[in-house]
Coordinates of C-alpha atoms in Angstrom, one line a residue:
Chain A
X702 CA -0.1 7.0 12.1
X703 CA -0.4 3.6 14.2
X704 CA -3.7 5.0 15.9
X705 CA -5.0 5.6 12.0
X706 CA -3.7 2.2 11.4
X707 CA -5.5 0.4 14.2
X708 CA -8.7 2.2 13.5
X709 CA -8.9 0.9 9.4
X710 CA -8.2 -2.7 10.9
X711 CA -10.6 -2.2 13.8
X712 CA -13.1 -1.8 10.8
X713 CA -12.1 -4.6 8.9
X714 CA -12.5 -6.6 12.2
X715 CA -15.8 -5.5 12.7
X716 CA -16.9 -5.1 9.4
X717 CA -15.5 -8.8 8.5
X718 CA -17.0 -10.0 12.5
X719 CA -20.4 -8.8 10.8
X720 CA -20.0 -10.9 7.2
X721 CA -19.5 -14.2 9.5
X722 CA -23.2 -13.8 10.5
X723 CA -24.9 -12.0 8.1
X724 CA -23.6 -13.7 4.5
X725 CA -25.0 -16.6 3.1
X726 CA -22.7 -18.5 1.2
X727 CA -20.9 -20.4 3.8
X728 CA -16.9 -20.1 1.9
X729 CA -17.6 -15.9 2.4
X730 CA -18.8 -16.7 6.4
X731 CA -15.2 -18.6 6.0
X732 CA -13.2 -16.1 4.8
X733 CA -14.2 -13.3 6.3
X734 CA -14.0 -15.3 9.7
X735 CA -9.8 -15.9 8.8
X736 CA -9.5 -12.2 7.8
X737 CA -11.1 -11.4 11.2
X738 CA -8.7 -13.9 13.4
X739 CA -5.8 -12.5 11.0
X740 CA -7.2 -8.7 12.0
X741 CA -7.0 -10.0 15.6
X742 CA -3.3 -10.9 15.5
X743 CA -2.0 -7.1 13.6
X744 CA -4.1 -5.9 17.1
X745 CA -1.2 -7.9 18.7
X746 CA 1.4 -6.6 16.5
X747 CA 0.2 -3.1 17.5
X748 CA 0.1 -3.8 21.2
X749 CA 3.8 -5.0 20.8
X750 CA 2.9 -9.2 21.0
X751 CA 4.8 -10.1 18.1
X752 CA 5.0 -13.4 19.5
X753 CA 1.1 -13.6 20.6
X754 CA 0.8 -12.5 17.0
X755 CA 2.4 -14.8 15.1
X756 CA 0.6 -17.8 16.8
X757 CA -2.6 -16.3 16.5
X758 CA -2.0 -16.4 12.7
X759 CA -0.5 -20.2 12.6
X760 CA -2.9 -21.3 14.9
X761 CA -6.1 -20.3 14.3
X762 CA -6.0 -18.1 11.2
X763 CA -3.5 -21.2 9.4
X764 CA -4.5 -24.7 11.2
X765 CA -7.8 -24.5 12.7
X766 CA -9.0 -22.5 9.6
X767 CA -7.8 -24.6 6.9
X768 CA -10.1 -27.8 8.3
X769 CA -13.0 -25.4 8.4
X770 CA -12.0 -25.1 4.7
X771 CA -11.4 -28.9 3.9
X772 CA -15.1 -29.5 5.6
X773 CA -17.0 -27.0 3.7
X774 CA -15.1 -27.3 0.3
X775 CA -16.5 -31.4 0.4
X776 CA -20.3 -30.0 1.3
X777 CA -23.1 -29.5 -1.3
X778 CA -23.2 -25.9 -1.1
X779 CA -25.9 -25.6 -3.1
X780 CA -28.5 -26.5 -0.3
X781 CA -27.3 -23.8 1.9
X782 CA -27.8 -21.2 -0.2
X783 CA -31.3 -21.0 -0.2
X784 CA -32.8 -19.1 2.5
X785 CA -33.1 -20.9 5.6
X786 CA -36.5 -22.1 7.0
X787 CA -36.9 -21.3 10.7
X788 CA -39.5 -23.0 12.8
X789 CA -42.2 -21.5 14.7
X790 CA -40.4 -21.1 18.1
X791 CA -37.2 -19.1 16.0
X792 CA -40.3 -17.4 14.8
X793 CA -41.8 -16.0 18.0
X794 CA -38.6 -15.4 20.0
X795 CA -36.0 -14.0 17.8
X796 CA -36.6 -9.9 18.3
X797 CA -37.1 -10.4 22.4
X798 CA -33.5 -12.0 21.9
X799 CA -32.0 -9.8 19.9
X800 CA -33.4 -7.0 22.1
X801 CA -32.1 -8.5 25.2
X802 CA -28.4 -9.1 23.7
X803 CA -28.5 -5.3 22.1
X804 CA -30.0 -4.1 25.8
X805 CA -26.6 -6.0 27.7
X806 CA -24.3 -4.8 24.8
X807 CA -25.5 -0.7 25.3
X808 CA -25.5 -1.3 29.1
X809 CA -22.0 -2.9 29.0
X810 CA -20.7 -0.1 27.1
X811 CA -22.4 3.0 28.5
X812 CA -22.9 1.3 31.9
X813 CA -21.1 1.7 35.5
X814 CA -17.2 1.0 34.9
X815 CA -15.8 -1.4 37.0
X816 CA -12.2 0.3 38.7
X817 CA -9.2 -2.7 36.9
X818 CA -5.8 -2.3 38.7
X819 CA -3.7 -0.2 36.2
X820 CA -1.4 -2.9 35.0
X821 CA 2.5 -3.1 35.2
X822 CA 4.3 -0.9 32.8
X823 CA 5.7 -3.2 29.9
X824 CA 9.8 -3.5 30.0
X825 CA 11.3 -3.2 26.6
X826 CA 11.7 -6.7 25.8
X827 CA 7.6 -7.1 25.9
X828 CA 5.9 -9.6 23.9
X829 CA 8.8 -11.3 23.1
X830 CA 9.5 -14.7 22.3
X831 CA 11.7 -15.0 25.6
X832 CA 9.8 -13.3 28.1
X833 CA 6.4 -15.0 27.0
X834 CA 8.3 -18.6 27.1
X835 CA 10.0 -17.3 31.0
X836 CA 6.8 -16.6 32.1
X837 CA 4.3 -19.7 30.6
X838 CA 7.6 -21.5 32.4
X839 CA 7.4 -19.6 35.4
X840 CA 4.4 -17.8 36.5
X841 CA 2.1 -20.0 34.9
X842 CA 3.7 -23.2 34.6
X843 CA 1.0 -25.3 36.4
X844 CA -1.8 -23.6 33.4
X845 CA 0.8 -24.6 30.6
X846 CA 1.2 -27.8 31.6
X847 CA -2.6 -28.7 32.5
X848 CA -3.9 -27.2 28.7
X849 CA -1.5 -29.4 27.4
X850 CA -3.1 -32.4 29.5
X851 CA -5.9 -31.4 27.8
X852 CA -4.8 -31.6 24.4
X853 CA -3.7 -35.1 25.2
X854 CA -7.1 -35.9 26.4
X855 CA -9.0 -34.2 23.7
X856 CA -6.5 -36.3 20.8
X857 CA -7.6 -39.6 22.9
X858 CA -11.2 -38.7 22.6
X859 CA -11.1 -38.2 19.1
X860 CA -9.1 -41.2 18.2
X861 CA -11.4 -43.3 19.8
X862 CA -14.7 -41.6 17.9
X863 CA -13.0 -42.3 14.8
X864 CA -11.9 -45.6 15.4
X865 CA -15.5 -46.4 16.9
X866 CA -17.0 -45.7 13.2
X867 CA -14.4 -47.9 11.3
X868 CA -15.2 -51.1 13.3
Chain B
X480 CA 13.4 9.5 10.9
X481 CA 13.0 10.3 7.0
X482 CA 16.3 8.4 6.3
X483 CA 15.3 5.4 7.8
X484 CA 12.0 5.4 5.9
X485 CA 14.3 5.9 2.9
X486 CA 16.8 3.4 3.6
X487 CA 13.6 0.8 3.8
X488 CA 12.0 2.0 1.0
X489 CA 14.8 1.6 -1.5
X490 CA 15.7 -1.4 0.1
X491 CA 12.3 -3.2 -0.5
X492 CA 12.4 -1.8 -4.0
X493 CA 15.6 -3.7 -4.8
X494 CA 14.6 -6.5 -3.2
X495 CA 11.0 -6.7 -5.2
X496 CA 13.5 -6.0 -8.4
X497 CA 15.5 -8.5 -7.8
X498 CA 12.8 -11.5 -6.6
X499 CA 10.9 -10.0 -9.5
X500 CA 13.7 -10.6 -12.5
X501 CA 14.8 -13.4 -10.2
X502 CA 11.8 -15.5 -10.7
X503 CA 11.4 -14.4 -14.3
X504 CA 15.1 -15.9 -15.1
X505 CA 14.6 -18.9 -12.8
X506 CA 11.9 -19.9 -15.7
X507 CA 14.9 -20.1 -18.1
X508 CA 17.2 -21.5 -15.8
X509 CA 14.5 -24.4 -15.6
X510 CA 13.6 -24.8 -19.1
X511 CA 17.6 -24.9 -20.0
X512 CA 18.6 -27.4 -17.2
X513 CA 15.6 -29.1 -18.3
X514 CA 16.5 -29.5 -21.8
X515 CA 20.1 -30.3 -20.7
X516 CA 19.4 -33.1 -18.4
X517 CA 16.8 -34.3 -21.3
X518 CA 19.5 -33.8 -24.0
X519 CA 17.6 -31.1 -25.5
X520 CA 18.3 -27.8 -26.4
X521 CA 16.1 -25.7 -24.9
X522 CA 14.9 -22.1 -25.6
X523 CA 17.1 -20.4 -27.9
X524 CA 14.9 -18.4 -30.7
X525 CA 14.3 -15.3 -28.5
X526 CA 17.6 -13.4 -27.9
X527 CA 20.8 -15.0 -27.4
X528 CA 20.8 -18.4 -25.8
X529 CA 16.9 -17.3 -25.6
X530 CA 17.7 -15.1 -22.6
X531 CA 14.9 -12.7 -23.7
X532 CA 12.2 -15.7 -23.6
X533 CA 11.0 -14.8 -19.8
X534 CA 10.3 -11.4 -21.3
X535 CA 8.2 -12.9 -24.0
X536 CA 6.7 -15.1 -21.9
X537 CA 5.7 -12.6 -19.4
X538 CA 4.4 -10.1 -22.5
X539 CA 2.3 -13.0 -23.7
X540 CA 1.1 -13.5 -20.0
X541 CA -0.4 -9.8 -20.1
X542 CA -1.9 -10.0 -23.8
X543 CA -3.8 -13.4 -23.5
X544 CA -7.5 -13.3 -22.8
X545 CA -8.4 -12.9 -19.7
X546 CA -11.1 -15.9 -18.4
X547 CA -13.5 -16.0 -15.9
X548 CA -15.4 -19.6 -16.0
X549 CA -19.1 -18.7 -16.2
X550 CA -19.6 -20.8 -13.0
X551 CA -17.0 -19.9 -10.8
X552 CA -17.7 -17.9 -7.9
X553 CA -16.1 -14.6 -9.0
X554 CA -15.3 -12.8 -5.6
X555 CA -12.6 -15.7 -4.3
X556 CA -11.9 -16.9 -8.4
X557 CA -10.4 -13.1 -8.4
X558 CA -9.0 -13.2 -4.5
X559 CA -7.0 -16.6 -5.0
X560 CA -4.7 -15.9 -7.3
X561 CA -3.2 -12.9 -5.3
X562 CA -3.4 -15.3 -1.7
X563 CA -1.2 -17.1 -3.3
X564 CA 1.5 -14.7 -4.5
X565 CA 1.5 -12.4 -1.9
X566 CA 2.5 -14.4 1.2
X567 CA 5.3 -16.4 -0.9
X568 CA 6.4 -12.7 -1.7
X569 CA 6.2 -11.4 1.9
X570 CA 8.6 -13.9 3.5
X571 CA 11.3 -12.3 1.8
X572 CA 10.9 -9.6 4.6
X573 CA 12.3 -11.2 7.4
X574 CA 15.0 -13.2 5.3
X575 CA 18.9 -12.0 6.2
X576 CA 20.9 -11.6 2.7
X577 CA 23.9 -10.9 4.7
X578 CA 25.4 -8.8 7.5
X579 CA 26.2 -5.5 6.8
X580 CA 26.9 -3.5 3.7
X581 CA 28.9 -0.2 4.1
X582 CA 28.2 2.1 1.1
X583 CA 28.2 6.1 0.3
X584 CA 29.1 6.5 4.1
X585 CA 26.1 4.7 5.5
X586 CA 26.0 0.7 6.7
X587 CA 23.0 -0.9 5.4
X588 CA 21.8 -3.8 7.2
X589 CA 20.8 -6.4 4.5
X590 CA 17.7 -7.3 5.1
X591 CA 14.4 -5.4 5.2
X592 CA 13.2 -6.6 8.8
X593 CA 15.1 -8.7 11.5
X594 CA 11.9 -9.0 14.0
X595 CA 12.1 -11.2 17.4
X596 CA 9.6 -13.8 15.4
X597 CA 12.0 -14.5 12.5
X598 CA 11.3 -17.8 11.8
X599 CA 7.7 -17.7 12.8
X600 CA 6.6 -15.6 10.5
X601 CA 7.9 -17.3 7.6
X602 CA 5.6 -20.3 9.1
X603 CA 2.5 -18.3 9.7
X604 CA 2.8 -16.8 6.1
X605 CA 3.3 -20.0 4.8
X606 CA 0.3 -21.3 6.0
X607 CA -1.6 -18.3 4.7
X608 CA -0.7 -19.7 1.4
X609 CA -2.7 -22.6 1.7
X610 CA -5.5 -20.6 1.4
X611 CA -4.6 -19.3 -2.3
X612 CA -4.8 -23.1 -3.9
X613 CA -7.5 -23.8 -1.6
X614 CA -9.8 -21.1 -2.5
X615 CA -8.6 -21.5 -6.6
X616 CA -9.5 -25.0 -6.5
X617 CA -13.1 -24.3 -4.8
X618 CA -14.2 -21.2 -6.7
X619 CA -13.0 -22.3 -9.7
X620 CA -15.9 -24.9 -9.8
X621 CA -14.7 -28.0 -11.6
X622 CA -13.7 -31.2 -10.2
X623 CA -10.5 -31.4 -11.5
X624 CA -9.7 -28.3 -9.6
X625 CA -11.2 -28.9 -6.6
X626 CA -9.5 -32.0 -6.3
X627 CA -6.3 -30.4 -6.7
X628 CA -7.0 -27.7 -4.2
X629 CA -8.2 -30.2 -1.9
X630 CA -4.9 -32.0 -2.1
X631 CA -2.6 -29.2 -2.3
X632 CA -4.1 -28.0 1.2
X633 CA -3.9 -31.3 2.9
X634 CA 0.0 -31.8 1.2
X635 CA 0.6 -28.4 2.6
X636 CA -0.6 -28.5 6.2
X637 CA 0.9 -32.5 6.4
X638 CA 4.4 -31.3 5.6
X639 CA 3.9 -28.3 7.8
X640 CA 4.2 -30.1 10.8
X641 CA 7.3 -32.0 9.8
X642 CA 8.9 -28.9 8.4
X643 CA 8.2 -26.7 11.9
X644 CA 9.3 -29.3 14.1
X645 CA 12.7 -30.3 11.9
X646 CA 13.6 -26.8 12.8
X647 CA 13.5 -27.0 16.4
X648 CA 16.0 -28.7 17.0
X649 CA 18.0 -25.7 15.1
X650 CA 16.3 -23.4 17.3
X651 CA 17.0 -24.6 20.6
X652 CA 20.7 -24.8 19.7
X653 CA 20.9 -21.3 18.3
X654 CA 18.3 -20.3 21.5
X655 CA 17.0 -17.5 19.3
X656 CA 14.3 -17.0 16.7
X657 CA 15.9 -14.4 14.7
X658 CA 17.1 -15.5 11.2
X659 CA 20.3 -13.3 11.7
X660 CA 20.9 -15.0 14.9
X661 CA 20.9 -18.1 13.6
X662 CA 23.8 -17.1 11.0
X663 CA 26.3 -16.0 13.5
X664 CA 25.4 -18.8 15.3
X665 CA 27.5 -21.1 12.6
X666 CA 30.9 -19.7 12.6
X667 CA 33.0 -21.8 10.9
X668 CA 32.6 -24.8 8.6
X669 CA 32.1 -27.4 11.4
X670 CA 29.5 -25.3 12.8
X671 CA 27.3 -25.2 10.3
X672 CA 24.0 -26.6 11.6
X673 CA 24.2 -29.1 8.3
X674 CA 26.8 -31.2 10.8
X675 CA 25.1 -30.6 14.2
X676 CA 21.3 -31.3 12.4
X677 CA 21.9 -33.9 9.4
X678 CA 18.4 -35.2 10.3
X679 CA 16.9 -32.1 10.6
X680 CA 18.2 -31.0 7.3
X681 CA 17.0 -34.0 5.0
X682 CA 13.3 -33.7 6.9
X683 CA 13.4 -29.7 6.2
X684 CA 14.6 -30.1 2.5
X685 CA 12.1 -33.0 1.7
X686 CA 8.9 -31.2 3.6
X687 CA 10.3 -27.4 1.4
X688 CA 9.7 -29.6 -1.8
X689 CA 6.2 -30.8 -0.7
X690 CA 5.4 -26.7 0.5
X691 CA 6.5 -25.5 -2.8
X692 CA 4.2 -28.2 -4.7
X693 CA 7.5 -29.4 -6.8
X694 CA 8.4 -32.8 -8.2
X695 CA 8.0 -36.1 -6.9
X696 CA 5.4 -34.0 -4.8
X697 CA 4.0 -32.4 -7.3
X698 CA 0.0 -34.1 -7.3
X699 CA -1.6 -30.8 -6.7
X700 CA -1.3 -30.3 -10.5
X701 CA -0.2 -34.1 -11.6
X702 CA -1.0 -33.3 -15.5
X703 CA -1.9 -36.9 -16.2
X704 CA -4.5 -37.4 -13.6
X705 CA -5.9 -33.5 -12.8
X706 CA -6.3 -31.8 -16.0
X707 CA -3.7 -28.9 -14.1
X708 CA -5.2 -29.2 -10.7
X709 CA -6.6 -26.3 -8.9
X710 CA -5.3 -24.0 -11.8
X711 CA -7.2 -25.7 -14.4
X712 CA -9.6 -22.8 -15.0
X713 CA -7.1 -20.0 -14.9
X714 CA -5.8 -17.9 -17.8
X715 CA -3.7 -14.7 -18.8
X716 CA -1.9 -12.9 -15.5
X717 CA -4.3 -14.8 -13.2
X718 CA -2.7 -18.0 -14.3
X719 CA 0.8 -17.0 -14.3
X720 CA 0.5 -16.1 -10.7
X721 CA 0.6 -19.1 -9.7
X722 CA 3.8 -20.3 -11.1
X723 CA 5.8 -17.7 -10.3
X724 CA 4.5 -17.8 -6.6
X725 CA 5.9 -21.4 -6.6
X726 CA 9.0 -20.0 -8.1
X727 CA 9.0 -17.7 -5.1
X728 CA 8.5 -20.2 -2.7
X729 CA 11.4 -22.5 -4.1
X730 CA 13.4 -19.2 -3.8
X731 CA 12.6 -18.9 0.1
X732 CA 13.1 -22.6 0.4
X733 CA 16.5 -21.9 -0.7
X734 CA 17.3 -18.7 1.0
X735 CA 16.1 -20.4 4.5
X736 CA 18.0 -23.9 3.5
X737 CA 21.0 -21.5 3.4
X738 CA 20.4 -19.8 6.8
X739 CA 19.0 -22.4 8.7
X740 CA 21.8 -25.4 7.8
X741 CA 24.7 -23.9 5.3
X742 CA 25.7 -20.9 7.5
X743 CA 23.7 -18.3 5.8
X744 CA 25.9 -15.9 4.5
X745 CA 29.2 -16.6 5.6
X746 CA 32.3 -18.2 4.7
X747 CA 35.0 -19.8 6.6
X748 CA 37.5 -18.1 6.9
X749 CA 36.6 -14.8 4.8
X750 CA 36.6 -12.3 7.8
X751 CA 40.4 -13.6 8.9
X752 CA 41.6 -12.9 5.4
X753 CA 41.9 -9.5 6.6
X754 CA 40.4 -7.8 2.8
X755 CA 38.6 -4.4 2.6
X756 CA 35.2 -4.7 4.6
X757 CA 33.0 -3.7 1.3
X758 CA 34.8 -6.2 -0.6
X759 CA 33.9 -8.7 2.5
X760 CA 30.4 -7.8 2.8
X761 CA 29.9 -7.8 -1.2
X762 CA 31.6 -11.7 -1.4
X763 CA 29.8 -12.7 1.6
X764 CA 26.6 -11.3 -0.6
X765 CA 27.7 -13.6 -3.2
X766 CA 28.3 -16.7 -1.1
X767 CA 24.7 -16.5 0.0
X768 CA 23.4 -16.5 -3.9
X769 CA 26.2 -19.3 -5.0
X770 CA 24.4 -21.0 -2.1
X771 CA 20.6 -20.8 -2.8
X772 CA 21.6 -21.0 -6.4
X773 CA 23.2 -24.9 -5.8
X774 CA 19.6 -25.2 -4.3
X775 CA 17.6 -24.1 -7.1
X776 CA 19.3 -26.3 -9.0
X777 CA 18.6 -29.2 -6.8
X778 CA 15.1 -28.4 -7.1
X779 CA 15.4 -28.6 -10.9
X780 CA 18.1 -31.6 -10.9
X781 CA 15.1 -33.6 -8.7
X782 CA 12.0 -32.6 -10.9
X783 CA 14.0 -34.7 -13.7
X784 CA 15.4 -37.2 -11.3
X785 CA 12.3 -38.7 -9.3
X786 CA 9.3 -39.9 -10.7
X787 CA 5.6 -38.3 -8.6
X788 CA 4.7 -40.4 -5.6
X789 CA 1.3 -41.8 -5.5
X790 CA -1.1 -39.5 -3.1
X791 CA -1.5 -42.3 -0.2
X792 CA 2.4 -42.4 -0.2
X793 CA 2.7 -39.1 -0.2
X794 CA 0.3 -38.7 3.1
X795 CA 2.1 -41.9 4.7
X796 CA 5.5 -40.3 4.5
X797 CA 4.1 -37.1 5.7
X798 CA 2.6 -38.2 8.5
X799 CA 3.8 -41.7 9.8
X800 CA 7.8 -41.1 8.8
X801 CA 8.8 -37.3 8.6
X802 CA 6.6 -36.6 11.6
X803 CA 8.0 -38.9 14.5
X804 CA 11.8 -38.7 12.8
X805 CA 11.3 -35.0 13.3
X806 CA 10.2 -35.7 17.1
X807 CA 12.7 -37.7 17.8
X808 CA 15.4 -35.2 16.3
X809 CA 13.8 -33.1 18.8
X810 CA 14.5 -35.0 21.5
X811 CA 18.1 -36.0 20.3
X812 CA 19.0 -32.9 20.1
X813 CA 17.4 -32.0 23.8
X814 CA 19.9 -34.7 25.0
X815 CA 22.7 -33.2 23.2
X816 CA 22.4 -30.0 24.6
X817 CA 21.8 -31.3 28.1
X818 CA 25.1 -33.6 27.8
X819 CA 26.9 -30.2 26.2
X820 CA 27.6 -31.9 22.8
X821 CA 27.0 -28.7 20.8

């Protein structure tokens, strides 16, 4: 039942992974992108990450998402529709690097396997809100605390562009 | 195993039933509270008191045509509506009606799902809803709409934030996510987060009347200056969606006021009066629907109350007052739980 499950929304993942690329109006490459990121986070809820889940779904499938949305609802779609014009070097090269990425995807799936430690078995409170909070508090405190001096930098950064083009 | 997947079953049947007729009455509700704070009558042709209007209104949902604008972009002008309705129907999932309900030799749990993430998914479906109005207001392909969608998504994601962060403070008193948790968390009157989290409360109430679109935030759909905002082109079932989603959302708004703040279901001193445990549980059921219904009809009392703030206001108060006084409730209530106040 949960294996029958995963597999439908392992084809909407891919199937909706594919109609990022391959459609042309840029609100479908939108949508299907959030219905992929919100495909990604039932994969946690089926691997028992409820908590993983639910942020994957405020985060990116909610916040980041929803300024895509804002920037492409205020663009001229019209433009974009038509079919774009490559140049001549997009031309020349695009099957050699197509080929190449295809080659590295077979070879990385039928290829030599390399041997991963067999990981801990999860205890019954995995995935939860609590033990992901002990261990980002714990374990990897030094990670936590560095992204988030990230995210201070990257704020900066952009309040300073913006303030740049109002002066 | 089969029970359990019975138990569920008929419980998410009752519950759809009931959030179903729930919404259809809340329509009357609001037209007769209207047209009693307006010193009006109200509807009163169809049935008595016009308690059979919803029906009507609902019939004449299903028989009016059916429009799709020649220029909207069909796929999402189709896909919106049900964005919309769906998420402010699924948070009912996860929402705690009350304890425990001992019937025909069984104890049902009331509630459909109690998961770790409580609270969180009630915030990641509400920002899935976003993309209803959104999407409306694009595909429908006329300013007026798109304006309104524009604005409903950047009203919904600004209050967001303020609405998140005003329950944190809750959170790390309760130290749990789980909705039930934080109802036996508030035994007794004086422990009602309402006293512990006055801040929190006001910031949570005023951001859950900008998520649900209503009065004075209403400017996703501000009649005199949008047509009817991002639902402008809609008609028949498509349209009526919509509405009753918001009617849905004001419902959760209620239902997690209750939890988060009023002490969910309970009520001081019930469980010491020593009555039958049915009777208890059925009261207790009650208490919780007296509750959200006071807040319904504050939702209704403030439509008719305050007049619609102007959009830059709106985005000021969002952002530059809710935000920090939510922060700093944060941090108050860090140093009242370090100091062992609460």
């Amino acid at each position: 039942m949960e294996n029958l499950f995963g597999l439908a929304i392992a084809f909407v993942a891919i199937f909706s992974g594919l109609m990022v690329v391959l459609h042309r109006n840029p609100m479908v490459n939108l949508v299907s992108l959030i219905i992929n990121l919100a495909s990604a986070a039932i994969f946690f809820l089926l691997l028992g990450g409820q908590f993983i889940a639910a942020i994957q779904v405020i985060v990116y499938a909610g916040a980041i998402m929803v300024l895509f949305v804002f920037v492409i609802m205020l663009l001229n779609l019209r433009r974009e529709l038509d079919p774009p014009k490559g140049g001549r070097i997009q031309k020349i090269l695009y099957l050699p690097a197509a080929l190449a990425l295809a080659a590295g995807l077979v070879y990385a799936a039928l290829g030599p396997r390399i041997a991963l430690p067999a990981p801990p078995p999860p205890g019954p409170d995995f995935g939860s809100v609590e033990r992901v909070g002990e261990l980002l508090f714990t374990d990897h405190l030094f990670a936590f605390e560095f992204v988030s001096l990230l995210l201070v930098v990257a704020m900066v950064g952009a309040v300073v562009l913006a303030k740049r083009r109002l002066d | 195993m089969s029970g359990v997947w019975i138990e569920a079953g008929v419980k998410v049947a009752v519950l759809m039933g009931l959030l179903l007729t729930g919404a259809a009455y809340l329509t009357w509700v609001e037209r007769k509270v209207s047209g009693f704070i307006q010193a009006r009558i109200g509807p009163n042709r169809v049935g008595p008191l016009g308690l059979l209007q919803p029906l009507a209104d609902g019939l004449k949902g299903f028989f009016k045509e059916d429009i799709t604008p020649k220029y909207a972009y069909r796929p999402l002008f189709l896909l919106a509506p049900a964005l919309a309705f769906v998420p402010s129907l699924a948070v009912f999932a996860v929402i705690p009606f009350g304890d425990r309900l001992p019937i025909l030799g069984r104890v049902i749990s009331l509630r459909v799902a109690d998961p770790n993430i409580g609270i969180l998914f009630v915030f990641a479906l509400a920002s899935m809803q976003v993309y209803g109005v959104a999407f409306a207001g694009w595909s429908s392909n006329n300013k007026y709409a798109l304006m309104g969608g524009l604005r409903a998504s950047a009203q919904m994601i600004s209050y967001e934030l303020a609405m998140g962060f005003s329950v944190v403070g809750v959170l790390m008193i309760t130290g749990s996510l789980r909705l039930s948790e934080i109802v036996f968390h508030q035994q007794g009157l004086f422990h009602w987060n309402l006293f512990i989290q006055p801040i929190g409360f006001v910031i949570f109430l005023v951001a859950g009347f900008a998520e649900a679109n209503r009065l004075p935030f209403d400017l996703p759909e501000a009649e005199t200056e949008l047509v009817a905002g991002y639902h402008t082109e809609y008609s028949s079932m498509k349209f009526a969606m919509f509405p009753l989603s918001e009617y849905f959302h004001m419902m959760a708004i209620s239902a997690l006021t209750v939890i988060l703040f009023f002490g969910g279901w309970q009520v001081p001193g019930l469980r010491a009066a020593g009555l039958a445990p049915l009777a208890v549980s059925i009261l207790e059921l009650a208490a919780m629907g007296l509750k959200m219904g006071f807040f319904l009809f504050l939702f209704i009392w403030v439509r008719w109350t305050l007049p619609r703030f102007r959009y830059d206001h709106l985005m000021t108060m969002g952002w530059k007052i809710l935000l920090p006084l939510s922060l700093v409730n944060v941090f108050w209530s860090g140093i009242g739980i370090l100091m062992g106040w609460f």
